[in-house]
C-alpha cells in the first residue's frame, strides 16, 4: 500500500561517521575519473571560480545518502533538478559498487530558469522558501510580483493552475499599447502565493 512520506536528516547517518571512516567505507568505491568526467565538474573546473574540494566531494555525500536510503528504507528512485544528475548517478553507481545491487534509478527535471539564465528561486537576498516560517507570505508575494515581463507568462504556465486560454489573454494584453504594467505579475503573485 501507499506509505506516508518521511522527512529524514542525513545527519542521522553521517553524524557518527568520521572523515576517515567515510573514506574507508565510501571513498574506496569512488572513481576519480568518473567524478571528473561529470559535466557539472568539468564546467566548474573550466570556470574562473574553479571548484573547491567540498563542492567536488559533495557528489559522494549525496550519493551515499542514496545508498543509505536504498538499503535502509527501500528507496529506489531519486528525483532532482537537472543540475543534480551527476550527484544522482553517483548514488546509483555507489549502490552497484557498495551493495552489489541493481534497481536504483534517477529522474531529473529541467530547472526553471529566468530569462537571464539564473535559477528561479535563487536571489541576491537568498533562497525563496515555500515555508512561511522561512519566508513570509508577503515577501514571497513580492518575489513573484518582481518577475520580469520576459518571465511572467512562462511562470504562469508552469507554476499555476490557470487555464491556458486565460494565460494567453494576459500574454496578448501585454503586447497591446496602453497595457497596464505588472497586471500579469500581480495575477501570478496572487495565484502562486495562494497555492503555496
Short mmCIF file of N, CA and C in Angstrom, two decimals:
data_model
loop_
_atom_site.label_atom_id
_atom_site.label_comp_id
_atom_site.label_asym_id
_atom_site.label_seq_id
_atom_site.Cartn_x
_atom_site.Cartn_y
_atom_site.Cartn_z
N UNK A 1 0.80 -1.18 0.00
CA UNK A 1 0.00 0.00 0.00
C UNK A 1 0.85 1.25 0.00
N UNK A 2 0.18 2.37 -0.10
CA UNK A 2 0.85 3.66 -0.11
C UNK A 2 1.30 4.01 1.30
N UNK A 3 2.54 4.43 1.42
CA UNK A 3 3.07 4.85 2.71
C UNK A 3 3.17 6.37 2.74
N UNK A 4 3.08 6.93 3.92
CA UNK A 4 3.23 8.38 4.02
C UNK A 4 4.70 8.75 3.84
N UNK A 5 4.91 9.97 3.42
CA UNK A 5 6.27 10.46 3.20
C UNK A 5 7.00 10.61 4.53
N UNK A 6 8.30 10.38 4.51
CA UNK A 6 9.14 10.59 5.68
C UNK A 6 10.15 11.67 5.36
N UNK A 7 10.33 12.61 6.26
CA UNK A 7 11.36 13.62 6.12
C UNK A 7 12.54 13.14 6.97
N UNK A 8 13.69 13.03 6.34
CA UNK A 8 14.85 12.49 7.04
C UNK A 8 16.00 13.50 7.01
N UNK A 9 16.87 13.39 7.97
CA UNK A 9 18.03 14.25 8.08
C UNK A 9 19.27 13.38 7.94
N UNK A 10 20.09 13.64 6.93
CA UNK A 10 21.26 12.78 6.71
C UNK A 10 22.29 12.89 7.83
N UNK A 11 22.13 13.83 8.73
CA UNK A 11 22.99 13.87 9.90
C UNK A 11 22.79 12.62 10.75
N UNK A 12 21.62 12.00 10.63
CA UNK A 12 21.34 10.77 11.38
C UNK A 12 22.29 9.65 10.99
N UNK A 13 22.71 9.56 9.75
CA UNK A 13 23.65 8.51 9.35
C UNK A 13 25.06 9.02 9.13
N UNK A 14 25.21 10.33 8.92
CA UNK A 14 26.56 10.88 8.78
C UNK A 14 27.13 11.37 10.11
N UNK A 15 26.27 11.71 11.06
CA UNK A 15 26.70 12.35 12.31
C UNK A 15 27.78 11.59 13.06
N UNK A 16 27.68 10.28 13.12
CA UNK A 16 28.67 9.49 13.85
C UNK A 16 29.81 8.98 12.99
N UNK A 17 29.79 9.33 11.71
CA UNK A 17 30.81 8.83 10.79
C UNK A 17 31.91 9.88 10.61
N UNK A 18 33.11 9.53 10.98
CA UNK A 18 34.23 10.43 10.81
C UNK A 18 34.73 10.43 9.37
N UNK A 19 35.59 11.39 9.06
CA UNK A 19 36.12 11.54 7.70
C UNK A 19 36.87 10.28 7.24
N UNK A 20 37.72 9.74 8.11
CA UNK A 20 38.48 8.56 7.73
C UNK A 20 37.58 7.35 7.49
N UNK A 21 36.53 7.21 8.32
CA UNK A 21 35.58 6.13 8.12
C UNK A 21 34.85 6.30 6.78
N UNK A 22 34.47 7.55 6.46
CA UNK A 22 33.81 7.81 5.19
C UNK A 22 34.71 7.42 4.02
N UNK A 23 35.98 7.80 4.10
CA UNK A 23 36.91 7.44 3.03
C UNK A 23 37.05 5.92 2.91
N UNK A 24 37.11 5.25 4.04
CA UNK A 24 37.28 3.79 4.04
C UNK A 24 36.02 3.08 3.52
N UNK A 25 34.85 3.54 3.96
CA UNK A 25 33.61 2.84 3.63
C UNK A 25 33.00 3.26 2.29
N UNK A 26 33.25 4.50 1.88
CA UNK A 26 32.61 5.03 0.67
C UNK A 26 33.65 5.43 -0.37
N UNK A 27 34.65 6.18 0.06
CA UNK A 27 35.64 6.72 -0.86
C UNK A 27 36.36 5.68 -1.69
N UNK A 28 36.57 4.51 -1.14
CA UNK A 28 37.30 3.47 -1.88
C UNK A 28 36.51 2.98 -3.10
N UNK A 29 35.20 3.23 -3.12
CA UNK A 29 34.37 2.81 -4.25
C UNK A 29 34.24 3.89 -5.32
N UNK A 30 34.67 5.09 -5.00
CA UNK A 30 34.55 6.20 -5.94
C UNK A 30 35.72 6.20 -6.90
N UNK A 31 35.44 6.45 -8.16
CA UNK A 31 36.47 6.53 -9.18
C UNK A 31 36.64 8.00 -9.56
N UNK A 32 37.85 8.52 -9.34
CA UNK A 32 38.12 9.93 -9.59
C UNK A 32 37.86 10.27 -11.05
N UNK A 33 38.24 9.39 -11.97
CA UNK A 33 37.99 9.65 -13.39
C UNK A 33 36.52 9.85 -13.69
N UNK A 34 35.67 9.02 -13.09
CA UNK A 34 34.22 9.14 -13.28
C UNK A 34 33.73 10.46 -12.68
N UNK A 35 34.24 10.80 -11.51
CA UNK A 35 33.83 12.05 -10.87
C UNK A 35 34.26 13.26 -11.70
N UNK A 36 35.46 13.21 -12.25
CA UNK A 36 35.99 14.32 -13.05
C UNK A 36 35.25 14.45 -14.38
N UNK A 37 34.71 13.35 -14.89
CA UNK A 37 34.04 13.35 -16.20
C UNK A 37 32.63 13.95 -16.15
N UNK A 38 32.09 14.17 -14.98
CA UNK A 38 30.75 14.74 -14.87
C UNK A 38 30.73 16.14 -15.49
N UNK A 39 29.71 16.43 -16.27
CA UNK A 39 29.61 17.74 -16.92
C UNK A 39 29.66 18.88 -15.92
N UNK A 40 28.98 18.71 -14.79
CA UNK A 40 28.95 19.77 -13.79
C UNK A 40 30.35 20.06 -13.25
N UNK A 41 31.15 19.01 -13.09
CA UNK A 41 32.52 19.19 -12.59
C UNK A 41 33.38 19.86 -13.67
N UNK A 42 33.30 19.39 -14.89
CA UNK A 42 34.08 19.99 -15.99
C UNK A 42 33.78 21.47 -16.13
N UNK A 43 32.50 21.81 -16.09
CA UNK A 43 32.09 23.20 -16.24
C UNK A 43 32.68 24.06 -15.14
N UNK A 44 32.60 23.59 -13.91
CA UNK A 44 33.14 24.37 -12.78
C UNK A 44 34.66 24.47 -12.84
N UNK A 45 35.33 23.39 -13.23
CA UNK A 45 36.79 23.42 -13.30
C UNK A 45 37.27 24.38 -14.38
N UNK A 46 36.51 24.51 -15.46
CA UNK A 46 36.88 25.40 -16.55
C UNK A 46 36.49 26.86 -16.28
N UNK A 47 35.73 27.10 -15.21
CA UNK A 47 35.30 28.47 -14.91
C UNK A 47 36.39 29.23 -14.15
N UNK A 48 36.20 30.53 -14.06
CA UNK A 48 37.14 31.37 -13.30
C UNK A 48 37.10 31.04 -11.81
N UNK A 49 35.93 30.59 -11.32
CA UNK A 49 35.78 30.29 -9.90
C UNK A 49 36.46 28.99 -9.51
N UNK A 50 36.56 28.06 -10.47
CA UNK A 50 37.10 26.75 -10.14
C UNK A 50 36.12 25.97 -9.26
N UNK A 51 36.65 25.00 -8.56
CA UNK A 51 35.80 24.14 -7.72
C UNK A 51 36.57 23.76 -6.47
N UNK A 52 35.92 23.92 -5.32
CA UNK A 52 36.56 23.56 -4.06
C UNK A 52 36.48 22.04 -3.86
N UNK A 53 37.29 21.55 -2.96
CA UNK A 53 37.24 20.12 -2.62
C UNK A 53 35.86 19.76 -2.06
N UNK A 54 35.30 20.69 -1.27
CA UNK A 54 33.97 20.46 -0.69
C UNK A 54 32.95 20.26 -1.78
N UNK A 55 32.95 21.15 -2.79
CA UNK A 55 31.99 21.03 -3.89
C UNK A 55 32.22 19.73 -4.67
N UNK A 56 33.49 19.40 -4.90
CA UNK A 56 33.82 18.20 -5.67
C UNK A 56 33.36 16.95 -4.94
N UNK A 57 33.54 16.90 -3.64
CA UNK A 57 33.20 15.69 -2.89
C UNK A 57 31.71 15.60 -2.56
N UNK A 58 30.96 16.67 -2.80
CA UNK A 58 29.54 16.65 -2.47
C UNK A 58 28.81 15.52 -3.18
N UNK A 59 29.23 15.19 -4.41
CA UNK A 59 28.55 14.10 -5.13
C UNK A 59 28.66 12.78 -4.37
N UNK A 60 29.75 12.58 -3.63
CA UNK A 60 29.88 11.36 -2.82
C UNK A 60 28.94 11.39 -1.62
N UNK A 61 28.79 12.55 -1.02
CA UNK A 61 27.89 12.66 0.13
C UNK A 61 26.45 12.41 -0.30
N UNK A 62 26.02 13.07 -1.36
CA UNK A 62 24.65 12.86 -1.84
C UNK A 62 24.49 11.44 -2.35
N UNK A 63 25.53 10.92 -3.00
CA UNK A 63 25.49 9.54 -3.48
C UNK A 63 25.31 8.56 -2.34
N UNK A 64 26.02 8.79 -1.24
CA UNK A 64 25.89 7.89 -0.09
C UNK A 64 24.52 8.03 0.58
N UNK A 65 23.94 9.23 0.52
CA UNK A 65 22.56 9.38 1.01
C UNK A 65 21.66 8.37 0.29
N UNK A 66 21.83 8.27 -1.03
CA UNK A 66 21.00 7.35 -1.82
C UNK A 66 21.29 5.91 -1.41
N UNK A 67 22.57 5.57 -1.18
CA UNK A 67 22.92 4.22 -0.72
C UNK A 67 22.18 3.90 0.57
N UNK A 68 22.26 4.80 1.53
CA UNK A 68 21.63 4.58 2.83
C UNK A 68 20.11 4.41 2.68
N UNK A 69 19.48 5.32 1.93
CA UNK A 69 18.03 5.27 1.77
C UNK A 69 17.59 4.03 1.00
N UNK A 70 18.40 3.60 0.04
CA UNK A 70 18.12 2.38 -0.73
C UNK A 70 18.18 1.16 0.20
N UNK A 71 19.26 1.09 0.96
CA UNK A 71 19.50 -0.07 1.83
C UNK A 71 18.54 -0.13 3.03
N UNK A 72 18.36 0.99 3.70
CA UNK A 72 17.61 1.00 4.96
C UNK A 72 16.11 1.25 4.79
N UNK A 73 15.71 1.90 3.69
CA UNK A 73 14.31 2.30 3.56
C UNK A 73 13.68 1.90 2.23
N UNK A 74 14.43 1.18 1.40
CA UNK A 74 13.87 0.70 0.15
C UNK A 74 13.62 1.77 -0.91
N UNK A 75 14.28 2.92 -0.77
CA UNK A 75 14.11 3.98 -1.76
C UNK A 75 14.81 3.55 -3.05
N UNK A 76 14.08 3.56 -4.14
CA UNK A 76 14.61 3.07 -5.42
C UNK A 76 14.82 4.18 -6.45
N UNK A 77 14.16 5.34 -6.22
CA UNK A 77 14.24 6.43 -7.20
C UNK A 77 14.61 7.72 -6.48
N UNK A 78 15.59 8.42 -7.03
CA UNK A 78 15.94 9.75 -6.53
C UNK A 78 15.54 10.74 -7.60
N UNK A 79 14.84 11.79 -7.21
CA UNK A 79 14.34 12.79 -8.13
C UNK A 79 15.02 14.11 -7.82
N UNK A 80 15.38 14.86 -8.86
CA UNK A 80 16.01 16.14 -8.64
C UNK A 80 16.00 17.00 -9.89
N UNK A 81 16.49 18.20 -9.74
CA UNK A 81 16.65 19.10 -10.89
C UNK A 81 17.76 18.58 -11.78
N UNK A 82 17.77 19.03 -13.02
CA UNK A 82 18.76 18.53 -13.97
C UNK A 82 20.20 18.82 -13.53
N UNK A 83 20.39 19.83 -12.69
CA UNK A 83 21.73 20.12 -12.18
C UNK A 83 22.20 19.08 -11.17
N UNK A 84 21.30 18.19 -10.75
CA UNK A 84 21.65 17.14 -9.77
C UNK A 84 21.97 15.79 -10.43
N UNK A 85 21.93 15.72 -11.75
CA UNK A 85 22.13 14.45 -12.45
C UNK A 85 23.43 13.77 -12.02
N UNK A 86 24.53 14.49 -11.97
CA UNK A 86 25.81 13.90 -11.59
C UNK A 86 25.79 13.33 -10.19
N UNK A 87 25.15 14.03 -9.26
CA UNK A 87 25.06 13.55 -7.88
C UNK A 87 24.16 12.32 -7.79
N UNK A 88 23.08 12.32 -8.56
CA UNK A 88 22.16 11.18 -8.54
C UNK A 88 22.83 9.95 -9.12
N UNK A 89 23.53 10.11 -10.24
CA UNK A 89 24.22 8.95 -10.84
C UNK A 89 25.38 8.49 -9.98
N UNK A 90 25.96 9.39 -9.19
CA UNK A 90 26.99 8.96 -8.23
C UNK A 90 26.36 7.98 -7.24
N UNK A 91 25.12 8.26 -6.85
CA UNK A 91 24.41 7.38 -5.93
C UNK A 91 24.09 6.03 -6.54
N UNK A 92 23.59 6.00 -7.78
CA UNK A 92 23.28 4.72 -8.41
C UNK A 92 24.55 3.90 -8.60
N UNK A 93 25.64 4.58 -8.93
CA UNK A 93 26.93 3.89 -9.08
C UNK A 93 27.41 3.32 -7.75
N UNK A 94 27.30 4.09 -6.68
CA UNK A 94 27.72 3.60 -5.36
C UNK A 94 26.85 2.43 -4.90
N UNK A 95 25.58 2.46 -5.21
CA UNK A 95 24.70 1.34 -4.84
C UNK A 95 25.17 0.07 -5.53
N UNK A 96 25.50 0.17 -6.81
CA UNK A 96 26.00 -1.02 -7.53
C UNK A 96 27.33 -1.49 -6.95
N UNK A 97 28.22 -0.57 -6.60
CA UNK A 97 29.55 -0.94 -6.12
C UNK A 97 29.54 -1.41 -4.66
N UNK A 98 28.88 -0.67 -3.79
CA UNK A 98 28.90 -0.98 -2.36
C UNK A 98 27.96 -2.14 -2.03
N UNK A 99 26.75 -2.09 -2.55
CA UNK A 99 25.74 -3.09 -2.19
C UNK A 99 25.64 -4.23 -3.21
N UNK A 100 26.33 -4.07 -4.35
CA UNK A 100 26.28 -5.06 -5.44
C UNK A 100 24.82 -5.36 -5.84
N UNK A 101 24.04 -4.28 -5.98
CA UNK A 101 22.63 -4.43 -6.34
C UNK A 101 22.27 -3.46 -7.44
N UNK A 102 21.33 -3.88 -8.26
CA UNK A 102 20.74 -3.00 -9.27
C UNK A 102 19.38 -2.56 -8.77
N UNK A 103 18.71 -1.74 -9.56
CA UNK A 103 17.35 -1.35 -9.20
C UNK A 103 17.24 0.04 -8.62
N UNK A 104 18.31 0.82 -8.69
CA UNK A 104 18.25 2.21 -8.25
C UNK A 104 18.20 3.09 -9.49
N UNK A 105 17.32 4.08 -9.47
CA UNK A 105 17.11 4.91 -10.64
C UNK A 105 17.10 6.38 -10.27
N UNK A 106 17.40 7.21 -11.25
CA UNK A 106 17.35 8.65 -11.07
C UNK A 106 16.46 9.28 -12.11
N UNK A 107 15.73 10.30 -11.70
CA UNK A 107 14.88 11.06 -12.61
C UNK A 107 15.18 12.53 -12.37
N UNK A 108 15.39 13.27 -13.45
CA UNK A 108 15.61 14.71 -13.29
C UNK A 108 14.60 15.48 -14.14
N UNK A 109 14.39 16.71 -13.73
CA UNK A 109 13.51 17.63 -14.43
C UNK A 109 14.30 18.88 -14.77
N UNK A 110 13.97 19.50 -15.90
CA UNK A 110 14.69 20.74 -16.25
C UNK A 110 14.52 21.77 -15.15
N UNK A 111 15.56 22.53 -14.92
CA UNK A 111 15.48 23.62 -13.95
C UNK A 111 14.60 24.72 -14.50
N UNK A 112 13.95 25.42 -13.62
CA UNK A 112 13.18 26.60 -14.01
C UNK A 112 14.15 27.77 -13.97
N UNK A 113 14.46 28.29 -15.14
CA UNK A 113 15.41 29.39 -15.24
C UNK A 113 14.69 30.68 -15.59
N UNK A 114 15.27 31.77 -15.13
CA UNK A 114 14.73 33.08 -15.51
C UNK A 114 15.32 33.43 -16.87
N UNK A 115 14.76 34.44 -17.50
CA UNK A 115 15.18 34.82 -18.85
C UNK A 115 16.68 35.13 -18.92
N UNK A 116 17.26 35.59 -17.82
CA UNK A 116 18.70 35.91 -17.82
C UNK A 116 19.58 34.70 -17.53
N UNK A 117 18.98 33.51 -17.38
CA UNK A 117 19.75 32.29 -17.18
C UNK A 117 19.96 31.89 -15.72
N UNK A 118 19.58 32.75 -14.79
CA UNK A 118 19.72 32.40 -13.37
C UNK A 118 18.63 31.41 -12.97
N UNK A 119 18.94 30.57 -11.98
CA UNK A 119 17.95 29.63 -11.47
C UNK A 119 16.84 30.40 -10.77
N UNK A 120 15.60 30.00 -11.06
CA UNK A 120 14.46 30.58 -10.37
C UNK A 120 14.56 30.23 -8.89
N UNK A 121 14.27 31.21 -8.05
CA UNK A 121 14.28 30.95 -6.61
C UNK A 121 15.59 31.30 -5.95
N UNK A 122 16.62 31.55 -6.74
CA UNK A 122 17.91 31.98 -6.17
C UNK A 122 17.98 33.48 -6.37
N UNK A 123 18.31 34.19 -5.33
CA UNK A 123 18.39 35.65 -5.45
C UNK A 123 19.55 36.15 -4.60
N UNK A 124 19.85 37.42 -4.82
CA UNK A 124 20.91 38.05 -4.05
C UNK A 124 20.58 38.02 -2.55
N UNK A 125 19.27 38.15 -2.24
CA UNK A 125 18.85 38.18 -0.85
C UNK A 125 18.79 36.79 -0.23
N UNK A 126 18.82 35.74 -1.03
CA UNK A 126 18.74 34.38 -0.51
C UNK A 126 17.69 33.57 -1.25
N UNK A 127 17.51 32.35 -0.81
CA UNK A 127 16.59 31.44 -1.48
C UNK A 127 15.15 31.82 -1.22
N UNK A 128 14.29 31.43 -2.14
CA UNK A 128 12.85 31.60 -1.97
C UNK A 128 12.32 30.32 -1.33
N UNK A 129 11.80 30.45 -0.14
CA UNK A 129 11.30 29.30 0.62
C UNK A 129 9.80 29.15 0.44
N UNK A 130 9.32 27.93 0.53
CA UNK A 130 7.89 27.65 0.44
C UNK A 130 7.27 27.53 1.82
N UNK A 131 7.99 27.93 2.83
CA UNK A 131 7.53 27.84 4.21
C UNK A 131 7.40 29.25 4.78
N UNK A 132 6.24 29.55 5.36
CA UNK A 132 6.01 30.87 5.95
C UNK A 132 6.97 31.15 7.11
N UNK A 133 7.50 30.08 7.72
CA UNK A 133 8.47 30.27 8.81
C UNK A 133 9.82 30.76 8.27
N UNK A 134 10.13 30.42 7.02
CA UNK A 134 11.42 30.79 6.42
C UNK A 134 11.32 32.07 5.59
N UNK A 135 10.16 32.30 5.00
CA UNK A 135 9.93 33.48 4.17
C UNK A 135 8.45 33.85 4.31
N UNK A 136 8.20 35.07 4.73
CA UNK A 136 6.81 35.47 4.96
C UNK A 136 6.02 35.44 3.66
N UNK A 137 4.71 35.19 3.75
CA UNK A 137 3.88 35.24 2.54
C UNK A 137 4.00 36.57 1.81
N UNK A 138 4.15 37.66 2.56
CA UNK A 138 4.32 38.97 1.94
C UNK A 138 5.57 39.01 1.07
N UNK A 139 6.70 38.54 1.62
CA UNK A 139 7.94 38.56 0.85
C UNK A 139 7.89 37.59 -0.32
N UNK A 140 7.21 36.46 -0.15
CA UNK A 140 7.04 35.51 -1.25
C UNK A 140 6.25 36.18 -2.37
N UNK A 141 5.14 36.85 -2.01
CA UNK A 141 4.31 37.56 -2.97
C UNK A 141 5.15 38.61 -3.71
N UNK A 142 5.95 39.36 -2.95
CA UNK A 142 6.79 40.40 -3.55
C UNK A 142 7.80 39.81 -4.53
N UNK A 143 8.36 38.65 -4.19
CA UNK A 143 9.31 38.00 -5.09
C UNK A 143 8.62 37.67 -6.42
N UNK A 144 7.43 37.09 -6.35
CA UNK A 144 6.70 36.73 -7.57
C UNK A 144 6.29 37.98 -8.34
N UNK A 145 5.92 39.02 -7.62
CA UNK A 145 5.50 40.28 -8.24
C UNK A 145 6.64 40.91 -9.05
N UNK A 146 7.87 40.64 -8.66
CA UNK A 146 9.03 41.22 -9.34
C UNK A 146 9.46 40.43 -10.58
N UNK A 147 8.69 39.44 -10.98
CA UNK A 147 9.01 38.68 -12.19
C UNK A 147 9.05 39.65 -13.38
N UNK A 148 9.98 39.41 -14.26
CA UNK A 148 10.11 40.29 -15.43
C UNK A 148 9.05 39.96 -16.46
N UNK A 149 8.82 40.90 -17.36
CA UNK A 149 7.89 40.64 -18.47
C UNK A 149 8.35 39.43 -19.28
N UNK A 150 9.66 39.24 -19.39
CA UNK A 150 10.20 38.12 -20.16
C UNK A 150 9.91 36.77 -19.49
N UNK A 151 9.64 36.77 -18.19
CA UNK A 151 9.43 35.52 -17.44
C UNK A 151 7.97 35.25 -17.07
N UNK A 152 7.17 36.27 -16.89
CA UNK A 152 5.89 36.12 -16.22
C UNK A 152 4.94 35.14 -16.90
N UNK A 153 4.86 35.15 -18.21
CA UNK A 153 3.92 34.25 -18.90
C UNK A 153 4.36 32.80 -18.75
N UNK A 154 5.65 32.56 -18.91
CA UNK A 154 6.18 31.19 -18.73
C UNK A 154 5.95 30.71 -17.31
N UNK A 155 6.16 31.58 -16.34
CA UNK A 155 5.93 31.21 -14.94
C UNK A 155 4.45 30.90 -14.69
N UNK A 156 3.56 31.67 -15.32
CA UNK A 156 2.13 31.38 -15.19
C UNK A 156 1.83 29.97 -15.70
N UNK A 157 2.46 29.61 -16.81
CA UNK A 157 2.20 28.30 -17.41
C UNK A 157 2.69 27.15 -16.54
N UNK A 158 3.81 27.32 -15.88
CA UNK A 158 4.39 26.19 -15.14
C UNK A 158 4.14 26.23 -13.63
N UNK A 159 3.79 27.37 -13.09
CA UNK A 159 3.65 27.48 -11.64
C UNK A 159 2.21 27.65 -11.16
N UNK A 160 1.26 27.78 -12.09
CA UNK A 160 -0.13 27.98 -11.67
C UNK A 160 -1.03 26.93 -12.32
N UNK A 161 -2.26 26.91 -11.87
CA UNK A 161 -3.29 26.07 -12.47
C UNK A 161 -4.26 26.90 -13.30
N UNK A 162 -3.81 28.05 -13.72
CA UNK A 162 -4.66 28.92 -14.54
C UNK A 162 -4.93 28.26 -15.89
N UNK A 163 -6.13 28.44 -16.44
CA UNK A 163 -6.40 27.91 -17.78
C UNK A 163 -5.46 28.55 -18.82
N UNK A 164 -5.02 27.77 -19.76
CA UNK A 164 -4.07 28.25 -20.77
C UNK A 164 -4.65 29.40 -21.60
N UNK A 165 -5.95 29.39 -21.85
CA UNK A 165 -6.53 30.48 -22.63
C UNK A 165 -6.51 31.79 -21.84
N UNK A 166 -6.64 31.71 -20.53
CA UNK A 166 -6.55 32.91 -19.70
C UNK A 166 -5.12 33.46 -19.71
N UNK A 167 -4.14 32.55 -19.64
CA UNK A 167 -2.74 32.98 -19.71
C UNK A 167 -2.46 33.61 -21.07
N UNK A 168 -2.99 33.02 -22.14
CA UNK A 168 -2.82 33.59 -23.48
C UNK A 168 -3.41 34.99 -23.54
N UNK A 169 -4.52 35.22 -22.82
CA UNK A 169 -5.11 36.55 -22.75
C UNK A 169 -4.17 37.56 -22.11
N UNK A 170 -3.50 37.17 -21.03
CA UNK A 170 -2.51 38.05 -20.39
C UNK A 170 -1.36 38.33 -21.35
N UNK A 171 -0.93 37.29 -22.05
CA UNK A 171 0.19 37.44 -23.00
C UNK A 171 -0.18 38.43 -24.10
N UNK A 172 -1.37 38.30 -24.65
CA UNK A 172 -1.82 39.22 -25.70
C UNK A 172 -1.96 40.64 -25.17
N UNK A 173 -2.51 40.77 -23.97
CA UNK A 173 -2.70 42.10 -23.37
C UNK A 173 -1.37 42.81 -23.15
N UNK A 174 -0.33 42.05 -22.82
CA UNK A 174 0.98 42.66 -22.57
C UNK A 174 1.57 43.27 -23.85
N UNK A 175 1.11 42.83 -25.00
CA UNK A 175 1.63 43.33 -26.28
C UNK A 175 0.85 44.53 -26.80
N UNK A 176 -0.26 44.81 -26.16
CA UNK A 176 -1.13 45.91 -26.59
C UNK A 176 -0.59 47.25 -26.09
N UNK A 177 -0.78 48.31 -26.90
CA UNK A 177 -0.42 49.64 -26.40
C UNK A 177 -1.33 50.00 -25.23
N UNK A 178 -0.80 50.67 -24.27
CA UNK A 178 -1.58 51.06 -23.10
C UNK A 178 -1.78 49.94 -22.10
N UNK A 179 -0.99 48.89 -22.22
CA UNK A 179 -1.07 47.76 -21.29
C UNK A 179 -0.83 48.25 -19.86
N UNK A 180 -1.63 47.78 -18.95
CA UNK A 180 -1.46 48.13 -17.54
C UNK A 180 -0.21 47.40 -17.04
N UNK A 181 0.81 48.14 -16.59
CA UNK A 181 2.04 47.49 -16.14
C UNK A 181 1.80 46.54 -14.95
N UNK A 182 2.49 45.44 -14.97
CA UNK A 182 2.52 44.47 -13.88
C UNK A 182 1.19 43.78 -13.59
N UNK A 183 0.23 43.89 -14.49
CA UNK A 183 -1.05 43.20 -14.29
C UNK A 183 -0.84 41.69 -14.26
N UNK A 184 -0.04 41.18 -15.18
CA UNK A 184 0.24 39.74 -15.22
C UNK A 184 1.04 39.32 -13.99
N UNK A 185 1.99 40.16 -13.58
CA UNK A 185 2.79 39.83 -12.40
C UNK A 185 1.92 39.77 -11.14
N UNK A 186 0.96 40.68 -11.02
CA UNK A 186 0.06 40.67 -9.86
C UNK A 186 -0.74 39.38 -9.83
N UNK A 187 -1.24 38.97 -11.00
CA UNK A 187 -2.03 37.74 -11.03
C UNK A 187 -1.16 36.53 -10.72
N UNK A 188 0.06 36.50 -11.28
CA UNK A 188 1.00 35.41 -10.98
C UNK A 188 1.27 35.34 -9.47
N UNK A 189 1.58 36.48 -8.88
CA UNK A 189 1.89 36.52 -7.44
C UNK A 189 0.70 36.05 -6.62
N UNK A 190 -0.50 36.48 -6.98
CA UNK A 190 -1.70 36.04 -6.25
C UNK A 190 -1.90 34.54 -6.35
N UNK A 191 -1.82 34.02 -7.58
CA UNK A 191 -2.07 32.60 -7.79
C UNK A 191 -1.05 31.70 -7.08
N UNK A 192 0.21 32.04 -7.22
CA UNK A 192 1.25 31.19 -6.64
C UNK A 192 1.28 31.32 -5.13
N UNK A 193 1.11 32.52 -4.60
CA UNK A 193 1.10 32.71 -3.15
C UNK A 193 -0.09 31.98 -2.53
N UNK A 194 -1.24 32.06 -3.16
CA UNK A 194 -2.42 31.35 -2.65
C UNK A 194 -2.19 29.85 -2.64
N UNK A 195 -1.59 29.33 -3.68
CA UNK A 195 -1.33 27.88 -3.79
C UNK A 195 -0.31 27.42 -2.75
N UNK A 196 0.76 28.19 -2.59
CA UNK A 196 1.82 27.81 -1.66
C UNK A 196 1.36 28.02 -0.24
#
